[in-house]
């Protein structure tokens, strides 16, 4: 909270005194100030100008550097609508092999098309590839693990601060639809590990988690082969790191905010 304090100045007594002075040369006019550029406008996020709906239900858009992405379930043909605050002149839905035909509304403020099955799509507006919307549709799960199942670490809908997740032999990491897990996964020399679900694994805080783990854990992980002074610790730059891991299975999840290679196996 900002506060305003009164500024008190002592009274000044000004006396006019007439003193003879030699005639002075008038000062030179000050140099004109160099023109300054107007302050740069903050970048506009695409999510502030686009709304996504699937079968009439709003779908949250998650921003990233090149636009935004949304996730939703598709188990039958779904009408997708993207409403914009800017004028739509034309719209491209990729890949072309999906044979999606977008229809722009008469007011040029929305586009609609039908998605017959769950396929990843990219929507481009007015040929601008710098701001696109990725649609990550997924099919319903039929055998999702139940809460409390032995050997399963499950995250339900909502945001979770997980940090570094170390998987052990025979363990399953499950991210339910709607789960947003802030973390990264590692396994070294393990067997029969599974990472699955329909949620998001977000590694935005990877550097911070690495620092915290390094400060608290006693022995460091084994060094990389041929490691030198400049080599990083195992998995320190990956969202998922599975080295020398046998029978590993990863399916259905979305990986986000990878500082380097997304998935090393």
C-alpha positions as protocol buffer text, in pm:
chain_id: "A"
residue {
  index: 1
  type: UNK
  ca { x: 0 y: 0 z: 0 }
}
residue {
  index: 2
  type: UNK
  ca { x: 142 y: 341 z: -92 }
}
residue {
  index: 3
  type: UNK
  ca { x: 109 y: 637 z: 143 }
}
residue {
  index: 4
  type: UNK
  ca { x: 135 y: 1009 z: 72 }
}
residue {
  index: 5
  type: UNK
  ca { x: 322 y: 1227 z: 322 }
}
residue {
  index: 6
  type: UNK
  ca { x: 299 y: 1606 z: 323 }
}
residue {
  index: 7
  type: UNK
  ca { x: 619 y: 1781 z: 217 }
}
residue {
  index: 8
  type: UNK
  ca { x: 697 y: 2076 z: 447 }
}
residue {
  index: 9
  type: UNK
  ca { x: 946 y: 2340 z: 329 }
}
residue {
  index: 10
  type: UNK
  ca { x: 1078 y: 2625 z: 547 }
}
residue {
  index: 11
  type: UNK
  ca { x: 957 y: 2971 z: 448 }
}
residue {
  index: 12
  type: UNK
  ca { x: 1205 y: 3158 z: 227 }
}
residue {
  index: 13
  type: UNK
  ca { x: 1259 y: 3532 z: 269 }
}
residue {
  index: 14
  type: UNK
  ca { x: 1350 y: 3687 z: -65 }
}
residue {
  index: 15
  type: UNK
  ca { x: 1499 y: 4041 z: -67 }
}
residue {
  index: 16
  type: UNK
  ca { x: 1535 y: 4240 z: -389 }
}
residue {
  index: 17
  type: UNK
  ca { x: 1871 y: 4415 z: -393 }
}
residue {
  index: 18
  type: UNK
  ca { x: 1984 y: 4644 z: -675 }
}
residue {
  index: 19
  type: UNK
  ca { x: 2352 y: 4596 z: -747 }
}
residue {
  index: 20
  type: UNK
  ca { x: 2540 y: 4733 z: -1043 }
}
residue {
  index: 21
  type: UNK
  ca { x: 2679 y: 4447 z: -1252 }
}
residue {
  index: 22
  type: UNK
  ca { x: 2884 y: 4445 z: -1569 }
}
residue {
  index: 23
  type: UNK
  ca { x: 2686 y: 4358 z: -1879 }
}
residue {
  index: 24
  type: UNK
  ca { x: 2703 y: 3984 z: -1924 }
}
residue {
  index: 25
  type: UNK
  ca { x: 2692 y: 3789 z: -2245 }
}
residue {
  index: 26
  type: UNK
  ca { x: 2356 y: 3617 z: -2273 }
}
residue {
  index: 27
  type: UNK
  ca { x: 2382 y: 3240 z: -2223 }
}
residue {
  index: 28
  type: UNK
  ca { x: 2374 y: 3017 z: -2525 }
}
residue {
  index: 29
  type: UNK
  ca { x: 2048 y: 2846 z: -2601 }
}
residue {
  index: 30
  type: UNK
  ca { x: 2038 y: 2489 z: -2468 }
}
residue {
  index: 31
  type: UNK
  ca { x: 2088 y: 2214 z: -2721 }
}
residue {
  index: 32
  type: UNK
  ca { x: 1771 y: 2047 z: -2836 }
}
residue {
  index: 33
  type: UNK
  ca { x: 1709 y: 1718 z: -2660 }
}
residue {
  index: 34
  type: UNK
  ca { x: 1744 y: 1407 z: -2872 }
}
residue {
  index: 35
  type: UNK
  ca { x: 1408 y: 1252 z: -2955 }
}
residue {
  index: 36
  type: UNK
  ca { x: 1327 y: 947 z: -2743 }
}
residue {
  index: 37
  type: UNK
  ca { x: 1144 y: 640 z: -2862 }
}
residue {
  index: 38
  type: UNK
  ca { x: 806 y: 571 z: -2698 }
}
residue {
  index: 39
  type: UNK
  ca { x: 812 y: 293 z: -2436 }
}
residue {
  index: 40
  type: UNK
  ca { x: 771 y: -51 z: -2580 }
}
residue {
  index: 41
  type: UNK
  ca { x: 428 y: -203 z: -2538 }
}
residue {
  index: 42
  type: UNK
  ca { x: 413 y: -527 z: -2338 }
}
residue {
  index: 43
  type: UNK
  ca { x: 364 y: -835 z: -2556 }
}
residue {
  index: 44
  type: UNK
  ca { x: 2 y: -932 z: -2607 }
}
residue {
  index: 45
  type: UNK
  ca { x: -82 y: -1286 z: -2500 }
}
residue {
  index: 46
  type: UNK
  ca { x: -287 y: -1481 z: -2749 }
}
residue {
  index: 47
  type: UNK
  ca { x: -503 y: -1618 z: -2467 }
}
residue {
  index: 48
  type: UNK
  ca { x: -630 y: -1264 z: -2408 }
}
residue {
  index: 49
  type: UNK
  ca { x: -767 y: -1252 z: -2762 }
}
residue {
  index: 50
  type: UNK
  ca { x: -889 y: -1608 z: -2829 }
}
residue {
  index: 51
  type: UNK
  ca { x: -1150 y: -1824 z: -2657 }
}
residue {
  index: 52
  type: UNK
  ca { x: -1178 y: -2198 z: -2720 }
}
residue {
  index: 53
  type: UNK
  ca { x: -1487 y: -2416 z: -2682 }
}
residue {
  index: 54
  type: UNK
  ca { x: -1544 y: -2784 z: -2760 }
}
residue {
  index: 55
  type: UNK
  ca { x: -1903 y: -2900 z: -2804 }
}
residue {
  index: 56
  type: UNK
  ca { x: -2017 y: -2575 z: -2643 }
}
residue {
  index: 57
  type: UNK
  ca { x: -1801 y: -2620 z: -2331 }
}
residue {
  index: 58
  type: UNK
  ca { x: -1523 y: -2366 z: -2265 }
}
residue {
  index: 59
  type: UNK
  ca { x: -1168 y: -2507 z: -2275 }
}
residue {
  index: 60
  type: UNK
  ca { x: -884 y: -2333 z: -2093 }
}
residue {
  index: 61
  type: UNK
  ca { x: -598 y: -2211 z: -2310 }
}
residue {
  index: 62
  type: UNK
  ca { x: -244 y: -2222 z: -2170 }
}
residue {
  index: 63
  type: UNK
  ca { x: -2 y: -1962 z: -2310 }
}
residue {
  index: 64
  type: UNK
  ca { x: 349 y: -2025 z: -2436 }
}
residue {
  index: 65
  type: UNK
  ca { x: 598 y: -1827 z: -2644 }
}
residue {
  index: 66
  type: UNK
  ca { x: 438 y: -1904 z: -2980 }
}
residue {
  index: 67
  type: UNK
  ca { x: 70 y: -1895 z: -2885 }
}
residue {
  index: 68
  type: UNK
  ca { x: -138 y: -2126 z: -2666 }
}
residue {
  index: 69
  type: UNK
  ca { x: -261 y: -2483 z: -2630 }
}
residue {
  index: 70
  type: UNK
  ca { x: -574 y: -2650 z: -2500 }
}
residue {
  index: 71
  type: UNK
  ca { x: -660 y: -3006 z: -2398 }
}
residue {
  index: 72
  type: UNK
  ca { x: -1000 y: -3174 z: -2414 }
}
residue {
  index: 73
  type: UNK
  ca { x: -1157 y: -3518 z: -2451 }
}
residue {
  index: 74
  type: UNK
  ca { x: -1296 y: -3647 z: -2779 }
}
residue {
  index: 75
  type: UNK
  ca { x: -1492 y: -3974 z: -2789 }
}
residue {
  index: 76
  type: UNK
  ca { x: -1726 y: -3876 z: -3075 }
}
residue {
  index: 77
  type: UNK
  ca { x: -1737 y: -3597 z: -3338 }
}
residue {
  index: 78
  type: UNK
  ca { x: -1696 y: -3263 z: -3163 }
}
residue {
  index: 79
  type: UNK
  ca { x: -1763 y: -2910 z: -3287 }
}
residue {
  index: 80
  type: UNK
  ca { x: -1470 y: -2684 z: -3206 }
}
residue {
  index: 81
  type: UNK
  ca { x: -1513 y: -2306 z: -3190 }
}
residue {
  index: 82
  type: UNK
  ca { x: -1239 y: -2045 z: -3165 }
}
residue {
  index: 83
  type: UNK
  ca { x: -1369 y: -1692 z: -3105 }
}
residue {
  index: 84
  type: UNK
  ca { x: -1123 y: -1405 z: -3149 }
}
residue {
  index: 85
  type: UNK
  ca { x: -1104 y: -1035 z: -3066 }
}
residue {
  index: 86
  type: UNK
  ca { x: -930 y: -967 z: -3397 }
}
residue {
  index: 87
  type: UNK
  ca { x: -1065 y: -995 z: -3751 }
}
residue {
  index: 88
  type: UNK
  ca { x: -1027 y: -1335 z: -3912 }
}
residue {
  index: 89
  type: UNK
  ca { x: -941 y: -1315 z: -4280 }
}
residue {
  index: 90
  type: UNK
  ca { x: -847 y: -1680 z: -4322 }
}
residue {
  index: 91
  type: UNK
  ca { x: -769 y: -1980 z: -4101 }
}
residue {
  index: 92
  type: UNK
  ca { x: -546 y: -2284 z: -4161 }
}
residue {
  index: 93
  type: UNK
  ca { x: -589 y: -2606 z: -3965 }
}
residue {
  index: 94
  type: UNK
  ca { x: -287 y: -2834 z: -3979 }
}
residue {
  index: 95
  type: UNK
  ca { x: -186 y: -3099 z: -4062 }
}
residue {
  index: 96
  type: UNK
  ca { x: -355 y: -3087 z: -4400 }
}
residue {
  index: 97
  type: UNK
  ca { x: -389 y: -3465 z: -4386 }
}
residue {
  index: 98
  type: UNK
  ca { x: -657 y: -3422 z: -4117 }
}
residue {
  index: 99
  type: UNK
  ca { x: -882 y: -3276 z: -4391 }
}
residue {
  index: 100
  type: UNK
  ca { x: -1036 y: -3019 z: -4154 }
}
residue {
  index: 101
  type: UNK
  ca { x: -1241 y: -2749 z: -4327 }
}
residue {
  index: 102
  type: UNK
  ca { x: -1273 y: -2442 z: -4104 }
}
residue {
  index: 103
  type: UNK
  ca { x: -1575 y: -2211 z: -4149 }
}
residue {
  index: 104
  type: UNK
  ca { x: -1536 y: -1845 z: -4056 }
}
residue {
  index: 105
  type: UNK
  ca { x: -1844 y: -1672 z: -3914 }
}
residue {
  index: 106
  type: UNK
  ca { x: -2005 y: -1390 z: -4111 }
}
residue {
  index: 107
  type: UNK
  ca { x: -1878 y: -1134 z: -3857 }
}
residue {
  index: 108
  type: UNK
  ca { x: -1520 y: -1262 z: -3903 }
}
residue {
  index: 109
  type: UNK
  ca { x: -1489 y: -1300 z: -3528 }
}
residue {
  index: 110
  type: UNK
  ca { x: -1502 y: -1678 z: -3491 }
}
residue {
  index: 111
  type: UNK
  ca { x: -1413 y: -1999 z: -3673 }
}
residue {
  index: 112
  type: UNK
  ca { x: -1574 y: -2342 z: -3638 }
}
residue {
  index: 113
  type: UNK
  ca { x: -1494 y: -2691 z: -3755 }
}
residue {
  index: 114
  type: UNK
  ca { x: -1574 y: -3051 z: -3666 }
}
residue {
  index: 115
  type: UNK
  ca { x: -1316 y: -3282 z: -3515 }
}
residue {
  index: 116
  type: UNK
  ca { x: -1421 y: -3640 z: -3589 }
}
residue {
  index: 117
  type: UNK
  ca { x: -1156 y: -3807 z: -3375 }
}
residue {
  index: 118
  type: UNK
  ca { x: -883 y: -3723 z: -3127 }
}
residue {
  index: 119
  type: UNK
  ca { x: -590 y: -3597 z: -3335 }
}
residue {
  index: 120
  type: UNK
  ca { x: -343 y: -3318 z: -3250 }
}
residue {
  index: 121
  type: UNK
  ca { x: -417 y: -3006 z: -3455 }
}
residue {
  index: 122
  type: UNK
  ca { x: -262 y: -2662 z: -3500 }
}
residue {
  index: 123
  type: UNK
  ca { x: -477 y: -2361 z: -3589 }
}
residue {
  index: 124
  type: UNK
  ca { x: -314 y: -2063 z: -3763 }
}
residue {
  index: 125
  type: UNK
  ca { x: -488 y: -1725 z: -3790 }
}
residue {
  index: 126
  type: UNK
  ca { x: -436 y: -1501 z: -4094 }
}
residue {
  index: 127
  type: UNK
  ca { x: -114 y: -1681 z: -4186 }
}
residue {
  index: 128
  type: UNK
  ca { x: 63 y: -1569 z: -3868 }
}
residue {
  index: 129
  type: UNK
  ca { x: 270 y: -1866 z: -3750 }
}
residue {
  index: 130
  type: UNK
  ca { x: 399 y: -1665 z: -3451 }
}
residue {
  index: 131
  type: UNK
  ca { x: 70 y: -1707 z: -3267 }
}
residue {
  index: 132
  type: UNK
  ca { x: -107 y: -2037 z: -3309 }
}
residue {
  index: 133
  type: UNK
  ca { x: -337 y: -2256 z: -3104 }
}
residue {
  index: 134
  type: UNK
  ca { x: -245 y: -2620 z: -3056 }
}
residue {
  index: 135
  type: UNK
  ca { x: -538 y: -2853 z: -2986 }
}
residue {
  index: 136
  type: UNK
  ca { x: -437 y: -3163 z: -2793 }
}
residue {
  index: 137
  type: UNK
  ca { x: -748 y: -3379 z: -2801 }
}
residue {
  index: 138
  type: UNK
  ca { x: -735 y: -3713 z: -2621 }
}
residue {
  index: 139
  type: UNK
  ca { x: -947 y: -4026 z: -2604 }
}
residue {
  index: 140
  type: UNK
  ca { x: -1112 y: -4133 z: -2275 }
}
residue {
  index: 141
  type: UNK
  ca { x: -916 y: -4370 z: -2054 }
}
residue {
  index: 142
  type: UNK
  ca { x: -1068 y: -4712 z: -1999 }
}
residue {
  index: 143
  type: UNK
  ca { x: -833 y: -4857 z: -1739 }
}
residue {
  index: 144
  type: UNK
  ca { x: -725 y: -4561 z: -1524 }
}
residue {
  index: 145
  type: UNK
  ca { x: -572 y: -4675 z: -1193 }
}
residue {
  index: 146
  type: UNK
  ca { x: -789 y: -4629 z: -888 }
}
residue {
  index: 147
  type: UNK
  ca { x: -675 y: -4408 z: -597 }
}
residue {
  index: 148
  type: UNK
  ca { x: -471 y: -4601 z: -344 }
}
residue {
  index: 149
  type: UNK
  ca { x: -357 y: -4870 z: -588 }
}
residue {
  index: 150
  type: UNK
  ca { x: -23 y: -5012 z: -464 }
}
residue {
  index: 151
  type: UNK
  ca { x: 275 y: -4899 z: -670 }
}
residue {
  index: 152
  type: UNK
  ca { x: 89 y: -4601 z: -819 }
}
residue {
  index: 153
  type: UNK
  ca { x: 166 y: -4236 z: -753 }
}
residue {
  index: 154
  type: UNK
  ca { x: -142 y: -4053 z: -874 }
}
residue {
  index: 155
  type: UNK
  ca { x: -218 y: -3683 z: -922 }
}
residue {
  index: 156
  type: UNK
  ca { x: -580 y: -3578 z: -963 }
}
residue {
  index: 157
  type: UNK
  ca { x: -723 y: -3265 z: -1126 }
}
residue {
  index: 158
  type: UNK
  ca { x: -566 y: -2937 z: -1013 }
}
residue {
  index: 159
  type: UNK
  ca { x: -219 y: -2787 z: -975 }
}
residue {
  index: 160
  type: UNK
  ca { x: 46 y: -2988 z: -786 }
}
residue {
  index: 161
  type: UNK
  ca { x: 399 y: -2885 z: -682 }
}
residue {
  index: 162
  type: UNK
  ca { x: 579 y: -3218 z: -711 }
}
residue {
  index: 163
  type: UNK
  ca { x: 940 y: -3121 z: -791 }
}
residue {
  index: 164
  type: UNK
  ca { x: 1176 y: -3405 z: -887 }
}
residue {
  index: 165
  type: UNK
  ca { x: 990 y: -3739 z: -899 }
}
residue {
  index: 166
  type: UNK
  ca { x: 1219 y: -4043 z: -870 }
}
residue {
  index: 167
  type: UNK
  ca { x: 1056 y: -4363 z: -998 }
}
residue {
  index: 168
  type: UNK
  ca { x: 1140 y: -4704 z: -853 }
}
residue {
  index: 169
  type: UNK
  ca { x: 1111 y: -5055 z: -999 }
}
residue {
  index: 170
  type: UNK
  ca { x: 756 y: -5144 z: -1097 }
}
residue {
  index: 171
  type: UNK
  ca { x: 617 y: -4799 z: -1016 }
}
residue {
  index: 172
  type: UNK
  ca { x: 350 y: -4607 z: -1211 }
}
residue {
  index: 173
  type: UNK
  ca { x: 314 y: -4229 z: -1223 }
}
residue {
  index: 174
  type: UNK
  ca { x: -43 y: -4134 z: -1315 }
}
residue {
  index: 175
  type: UNK
  ca { x: -158 y: -3783 z: -1417 }
}
residue {
  index: 176
  type: UNK
  ca { x: -537 y: -3772 z: -1435 }
}
residue {
  index: 177
  type: UNK
  ca { x: -724 y: -3550 z: -1686 }
}
residue {
  index: 178
  type: UNK
  ca { x: -705 y: -3194 z: -1555 }
}
residue {
  index: 179
  type: UNK
  ca { x: -390 y: -3256 z: -1349 }
}
residue {
  index: 180
  type: UNK
  ca { x: -116 y: -2994 z: -1388 }
}
residue {
  index: 181
  type: UNK
  ca { x: 193 y: -3135 z: -1219 }
}
residue {
  index: 182
  type: UNK
  ca { x: 487 y: -2901 z: -1175 }
}
residue {
  index: 183
  type: UNK
  ca { x: 770 y: -3149 z: -1176 }
}
residue {
  index: 184
  type: UNK
  ca { x: 1015 y: -3368 z: -1366 }
}
residue {
  index: 185
  type: UNK
  ca { x: 1062 y: -3745 z: -1368 }
}
residue {
  index: 186
  type: UNK
  ca { x: 1382 y: -3943 z: -1331 }
}
residue {
  index: 187
  type: UNK
  ca { x: 1471 y: -4310 z: -1325 }
}
residue {
  index: 188
  type: UNK
  ca { x: 1819 y: -4460 z: -1352 }
}
residue {
  index: 189
  type: UNK
  ca { x: 1878 y: -4832 z: -1384 }
}
residue {
  index: 190
  type: UNK
  ca { x: 1513 y: -4918 z: -1304 }
}
residue {
  index: 191
  type: UNK
  ca { x: 1271 y: -5173 z: -1449 }
}
residue {
  index: 192
  type: UNK
  ca { x: 901 y: -5178 z: -1540 }
}
residue {
  index: 193
  type: UNK
  ca { x: 818 y: -4811 z: -1488 }
}
residue {
  index: 194
  type: UNK
  ca { x: 511 y: -4640 z: -1636 }
}
residue {
  index: 195
  type: UNK
  ca { x: 417 y: -4275 z: -1684 }
}
residue {
  index: 196
  type: UNK
  ca { x: 63 y: -4228 z: -1810 }
}
residue {
  index: 197
  type: UNK
  ca { x: -258 y: -4030 z: -1798 }
}
residue {
  index: 198
  type: UNK
  ca { x: -404 y: -3723 z: -1966 }
}
residue {
  index: 199
  type: UNK
  ca { x: -252 y: -3450 z: -1748 }
}
residue {
  index: 200
  type: UNK
  ca { x: 36 y: -3207 z: -1797 }
}
residue {
  index: 201
  type: UNK
  ca { x: 392 y: -3241 z: -1664 }
}
residue {
  index: 202
  type: UNK
  ca { x: 532 y: -2888 z: -1637 }
}
residue {
  index: 203
  type: UNK
  ca { x: 910 y: -2851 z: -1579 }
}
residue {
  index: 204
  type: UNK
  ca { x: 912 y: -2471 z: -1544 }
}
residue {
  index: 205
  type: UNK
  ca { x: 1087 y: -2491 z: -1204 }
}
residue {
  index: 206
  type: UNK
  ca { x: 1349 y: -2751 z: -1298 }
}
residue {
  index: 207
  type: UNK
  ca { x: 1654 y: -2538 z: -1217 }
}
residue {
  index: 208
  type: UNK
  ca { x: 1510 y: -2451 z: -875 }
}
residue {
  index: 209
  type: UNK
  ca { x: 1423 y: -2812 z: -795 }
}
residue {
  index: 210
  type: UNK
  ca { x: 1768 y: -2930 z: -899 }
}
residue {
  index: 211
  type: UNK
  ca { x: 1932 y: -2676 z: -668 }
}
residue {
  index: 212
  type: UNK
  ca { x: 1712 y: -2777 z: -375 }
}
residue {
  index: 213
  type: UNK
  ca { x: 1771 y: -3148 z: -432 }
}
residue {
  index: 214
  type: UNK
  ca { x: 2146 y: -3103 z: -464 }
}
residue {
  index: 215
  type: UNK
  ca { x: 2154 y: -2911 z: -137 }
}
residue {
  index: 216
  type: UNK
  ca { x: 1952 y: -3169 z: 57 }
}
residue {
  index: 217
  type: UNK
  ca { x: 2053 y: -3506 z: -90 }
}
residue {
  index: 218
  type: UNK
  ca { x: 2366 y: -3671 z: 53 }
}
residue {
  index: 219
  type: UNK
  ca { x: 2524 y: -3866 z: -237 }
}
residue {
  index: 220
  type: UNK
  ca { x: 2512 y: -3725 z: -589 }
}
residue {
  index: 221
  type: UNK
  ca { x: 2383 y: -3942 z: -875 }
}
residue {
  index: 222
  type: UNK
  ca { x: 2652 y: -4125 z: -1071 }
}
residue {
  index: 223
  type: UNK
  ca { x: 2829 y: -3892 z: -1317 }
}
residue {
  index: 224
  type: UNK
  ca { x: 2760 y: -3904 z: -1687 }
}
residue {
  index: 225
  type: UNK
  ca { x: 2990 y: -4118 z: -1896 }
}
residue {
  index: 226
  type: UNK
  ca { x: 3294 y: -3912 z: -1980 }
}
residue {
  index: 227
  type: UNK
  ca { x: 3179 y: -3639 z: -1745 }
}
residue {
  index: 228
  type: UNK
  ca { x: 3399 y: -3336 z: -1714 }
}
residue {
  index: 229
  type: UNK
  ca { x: 3383 y: -3009 z: -1521 }
}
residue {
  index: 230
  type: UNK
  ca { x: 3123 y: -2865 z: -1762 }
}
residue {
  index: 231
  type: UNK
  ca { x: 2887 y: -3165 z: -1765 }
}
residue {
  index: 232
  type: UNK
  ca { x: 2557 y: -3144 z: -1584 }
}
residue {
  index: 233
  type: UNK
  ca { x: 2407 y: -3392 z: -1341 }
}
residue {
  index: 234
  type: UNK
  ca { x: 2191 y: -3667 z: -1485 }
}
residue {
  index: 235
  type: UNK
  ca { x: 1848 y: -3547 z: -1596 }
}
residue {
  index: 236
  type: UNK
  ca { x: 1906 y: -3191 z: -1482 }
}
residue {
  index: 237
  type: UNK
  ca { x: 1774 y: -3051 z: -1813 }
}
residue {
  index: 238
  type: UNK
  ca { x: 1501 y: -3301 z: -1907 }
}
residue {
  index: 239
  type: UNK
  ca { x: 1130 y: -3324 z: -1823 }
}
residue {
  index: 240
  type: UNK
  ca { x: 1156 y: -3704 z: -1832 }
}
residue {
  index: 241
  type: UNK
  ca { x: 1491 y: -3882 z: -1791 }
}
residue {
  index: 242
  type: UNK
  ca { x: 1496 y: -4262 z: -1810 }
}
residue {
  index: 243
  type: UNK
  ca { x: 1849 y: -4396 z: -1849 }
}
residue {
  index: 244
  type: UNK
  ca { x: 1933 y: -4766 z: -1840 }
}
residue {
  index: 245
  type: UNK
  ca { x: 1569 y: -4823 z: -1759 }
}
residue {
  index: 246
  type: UNK
  ca { x: 1415 y: -5144 z: -1892 }
}
residue {
  index: 247
  type: UNK
  ca { x: 1055 y: -5190 z: -2002 }
}
residue {
  index: 248
  type: UNK
  ca { x: 957 y: -4823 z: -1964 }
}
residue {
  index: 249
  type: UNK
  ca { x: 616 y: -4707 z: -2087 }
}
residue {
  index: 250
  type: UNK
  ca { x: 512 y: -4342 z: -2137 }
}
residue {
  index: 251
  type: UNK
  ca { x: 176 y: -4250 z: -2288 }
}
residue {
  index: 252
  type: UNK
  ca { x: -99 y: -3991 z: -2302 }
}
residue {
  index: 253
  type: UNK
  ca { x: 51 y: -3701 z: -2104 }
}
residue {
  index: 254
  type: UNK
  ca { x: 158 y: -3355 z: -2222 }
}
residue {
  index: 255
  type: UNK
  ca { x: 511 y: -3229 z: -2151 }
}
residue {
  index: 256
  type: UNK
  ca { x: 559 y: -2856 z: -2108 }
}
residue {
  index: 257
  type: UNK
  ca { x: 835 y: -2600 z: -2039 }
}
residue {
  index: 258
  type: UNK
  ca { x: 1136 y: -2818 z: -2118 }
}
residue {
  index: 259
  type: UNK
  ca { x: 1460 y: -2619 z: -2075 }
}
residue {
  index: 260
  type: UNK
  ca { x: 1644 y: -2861 z: -2304 }
}
residue {
  index: 261
  type: UNK
  ca { x: 1565 y: -3208 z: -2442 }
}
residue {
  index: 262
  type: UNK
  ca { x: 1210 y: -3292 z: -2342 }
}
residue {
  index: 263
  type: UNK
  ca { x: 1247 y: -3668 z: -2306 }
}
residue {
  index: 264
  type: UNK
  ca { x: 1572 y: -3863 z: -2273 }
}
residue {
  index: 265
  type: UNK
  ca { x: 1560 y: -4240 z: -2278 }
}
